[in-house]
């Protein structure tokens, strides 16, 4: 099992949180804390990428040319349905058992979303929040129908 992979593992849940003063929130975000609401923060398993230093591989650049993305495109029932299909395929591929989260939950808990399109078909999505000028992905999924796309890998 590689670092950061949770599939096929048991997760132990210990509910705890922290309350930060306004001047501490930037540092909290930089050290892995994520706001549940405007007051309580929790320690998040997340990845941070410094885009100024990030250098994608040639493979990633080649694949990226084939994938289009559309930030904050309007949502309708047809798109919601497609995103739910993608999410269900993602859960199945990762062998995650719980699928109680819905696209409406993601919409209601985010500031925006991005669709990833390959061959005129939505194949992946990200829902995100903007906190202190940082984009935080709160949910990401792709359908794994074409593994060579390797969406979500950097």
Protein backbone atom coordinates (compact mmCIF):
# COMPACT_ATOMS: atom_id res chain seq x y z
CA UNK A 1 0.00 0.00 0.00
CA UNK A 2 1.40 3.38 -0.99
CA UNK A 3 1.30 6.49 1.11
CA UNK A 4 -2.08 8.18 1.07
CA UNK A 5 -4.06 5.31 -0.41
CA UNK A 6 -7.16 4.33 1.53
CA UNK A 7 -8.77 1.75 -0.71
CA UNK A 8 -9.30 -1.69 0.81
CA UNK A 9 -8.45 -0.34 4.25
CA UNK A 10 -10.37 0.29 7.44
CA UNK A 11 -10.65 3.90 8.43
CA UNK A 12 -10.67 4.83 12.10
CA UNK A 13 -12.78 7.89 12.78
CA UNK A 14 -11.89 10.19 15.65
CA UNK A 15 -14.07 13.30 15.68
CA UNK A 16 -12.13 16.34 16.80
CA UNK A 17 -11.69 19.84 15.56
CA UNK A 18 -10.04 23.14 16.21
CA UNK A 19 -11.07 26.76 16.34
CA UNK A 20 -8.56 29.22 14.92
CA UNK A 21 -8.35 32.97 15.26
CA UNK A 22 -8.62 34.86 11.97
CA UNK A 23 -4.87 35.51 11.83
CA UNK A 24 -4.18 31.74 12.25
CA UNK A 25 -6.44 30.46 9.48
CA UNK A 26 -3.97 30.84 6.62
CA UNK A 27 -1.36 28.80 8.48
CA UNK A 28 -4.01 26.25 9.46
CA UNK A 29 -4.92 25.80 5.81
CA UNK A 30 -1.26 25.44 4.83
CA UNK A 31 -0.73 22.72 7.42
CA UNK A 32 -3.65 20.50 6.46
CA UNK A 33 -6.62 21.89 8.34
CA UNK A 34 -9.92 22.28 6.49
CA UNK A 35 -12.94 24.33 7.62
CA UNK A 36 -16.15 22.42 8.25
CA UNK A 37 -17.95 25.72 8.64
CA UNK A 38 -16.98 29.28 9.56
CA UNK A 39 -15.77 28.24 13.01
CA UNK A 40 -14.68 24.58 13.31
CA UNK A 41 -11.77 23.09 11.36
CA UNK A 42 -10.62 19.47 11.05
CA UNK A 43 -7.33 17.81 10.06
CA UNK A 44 -7.69 16.84 6.42
CA UNK A 45 -5.92 14.22 4.31
CA UNK A 46 -5.20 16.42 1.35
CA UNK A 47 -2.51 17.26 -1.16
CA UNK A 48 -1.13 20.71 -1.75
CA UNK A 49 0.45 21.68 -5.05
CA UNK A 50 2.54 24.82 -5.43
CA UNK A 51 1.63 25.70 -9.01
CA UNK A 52 4.61 28.05 -9.31
CA UNK A 53 6.92 25.06 -8.80
CA UNK A 54 4.84 22.29 -10.41
CA UNK A 55 6.33 20.80 -13.59
CA UNK A 56 4.00 18.23 -15.19
CA UNK A 57 5.50 15.23 -16.93
CA UNK A 58 5.46 14.92 -20.73
CA UNK A 59 2.85 12.18 -20.41
CA UNK A 60 0.55 14.42 -18.35
CA UNK A 61 1.02 17.30 -20.82
CA UNK A 62 0.18 15.04 -23.77
CA UNK A 63 -2.97 13.71 -22.10
CA UNK A 64 -3.97 17.21 -20.96
CA UNK A 65 -4.14 18.35 -24.59
CA UNK A 66 -6.92 15.82 -25.20
CA UNK A 67 -9.05 16.83 -22.20
CA UNK A 68 -11.07 20.02 -22.10
CA UNK A 69 -12.33 21.52 -18.87
CA UNK A 70 -15.16 23.89 -18.16
CA UNK A 71 -15.28 25.72 -14.83
CA UNK A 72 -18.62 26.72 -13.35
CA UNK A 73 -20.77 25.60 -16.26
CA UNK A 74 -24.47 25.80 -15.49
CA UNK A 75 -25.95 22.77 -13.77
CA UNK A 76 -29.10 21.04 -14.98
CA UNK A 77 -30.75 17.71 -14.27
CA UNK A 78 -29.07 16.00 -17.22
CA UNK A 79 -25.60 17.07 -16.03
CA UNK A 80 -26.43 16.11 -12.43
CA UNK A 81 -27.46 12.67 -13.65
CA UNK A 82 -24.21 12.26 -15.65
CA UNK A 83 -22.12 13.38 -12.65
CA UNK A 84 -23.92 10.88 -10.40
CA UNK A 85 -23.10 8.10 -12.89
CA UNK A 86 -19.44 9.18 -12.88
CA UNK A 87 -19.40 9.30 -9.09
CA UNK A 88 -20.94 5.82 -8.80
CA UNK A 89 -18.36 4.41 -11.25
CA UNK A 90 -15.59 6.10 -9.24
CA UNK A 91 -16.86 4.55 -5.99
CA UNK A 92 -17.12 1.15 -7.65
CA UNK A 93 -13.63 1.37 -9.16
CA UNK A 94 -12.14 2.34 -5.80
CA UNK A 95 -14.28 -0.29 -4.06
CA UNK A 96 -15.70 2.27 -1.66
CA UNK A 97 -18.83 0.98 0.06
CA UNK A 98 -20.69 4.16 1.01
CA UNK A 99 -22.45 6.04 -1.76
CA UNK A 100 -24.75 8.22 0.33
CA UNK A 101 -23.22 11.48 -0.92
CA UNK A 102 -25.21 12.98 -3.77
CA UNK A 103 -24.40 15.54 -6.43
CA UNK A 104 -26.83 17.90 -4.70
CA UNK A 105 -24.78 17.49 -1.49
CA UNK A 106 -21.65 18.42 -3.43
CA UNK A 107 -23.33 21.43 -5.03
CA UNK A 108 -24.61 22.67 -1.67
CA UNK A 109 -21.18 22.29 -0.02
CA UNK A 110 -19.08 23.96 -2.72
CA UNK A 111 -18.38 27.30 -4.31
CA UNK A 112 -18.02 25.89 -7.81
CA UNK A 113 -17.30 22.93 -10.01
CA UNK A 114 -15.22 21.96 -13.01
CA UNK A 115 -16.18 19.40 -15.66
CA UNK A 116 -13.52 17.47 -17.58
CA UNK A 117 -14.58 16.52 -21.11
CA UNK A 118 -12.99 13.92 -23.38
CA UNK A 119 -14.36 13.24 -26.86
CA UNK A 120 -17.40 15.46 -26.17
CA UNK A 121 -18.37 13.52 -23.03
CA UNK A 122 -18.07 14.56 -19.39
CA UNK A 123 -15.67 12.01 -17.86
CA UNK A 124 -14.70 13.65 -14.56
CA UNK A 125 -15.51 16.49 -12.21
CA UNK A 126 -14.22 18.48 -9.27
CA UNK A 127 -16.26 20.42 -6.75
CA UNK A 128 -14.26 23.03 -4.88
CA UNK A 129 -14.33 25.75 -2.25
CA UNK A 130 -12.29 28.93 -2.26
CA UNK A 131 -10.85 29.59 1.18
CA UNK A 132 -8.41 32.45 1.82
CA UNK A 133 -7.63 32.59 -1.90
CA UNK A 134 -6.93 28.85 -2.11
CA UNK A 135 -8.92 26.41 -4.20
CA UNK A 136 -9.73 23.31 -2.16
CA UNK A 137 -11.17 20.30 -3.94
CA UNK A 138 -13.92 18.89 -1.78
CA UNK A 139 -14.88 16.10 -4.16
CA UNK A 140 -13.29 14.67 -7.28
CA UNK A 141 -14.31 11.70 -9.40
CA UNK A 142 -13.76 10.27 -12.85
CA UNK A 143 -15.37 7.33 -14.58
CA UNK A 144 -12.19 5.27 -15.29
CA UNK A 145 -13.63 4.21 -18.66
CA UNK A 146 -10.35 5.17 -20.35
CA UNK A 147 -7.53 4.52 -17.85
CA UNK A 148 -4.90 6.15 -20.11
CA UNK A 149 -6.44 9.53 -19.28
CA UNK A 150 -5.12 9.19 -15.73
CA UNK A 151 -7.25 12.12 -14.60
CA UNK A 152 -6.43 13.25 -11.10
CA UNK A 153 -2.80 12.15 -11.26
CA UNK A 154 -0.14 14.84 -11.24
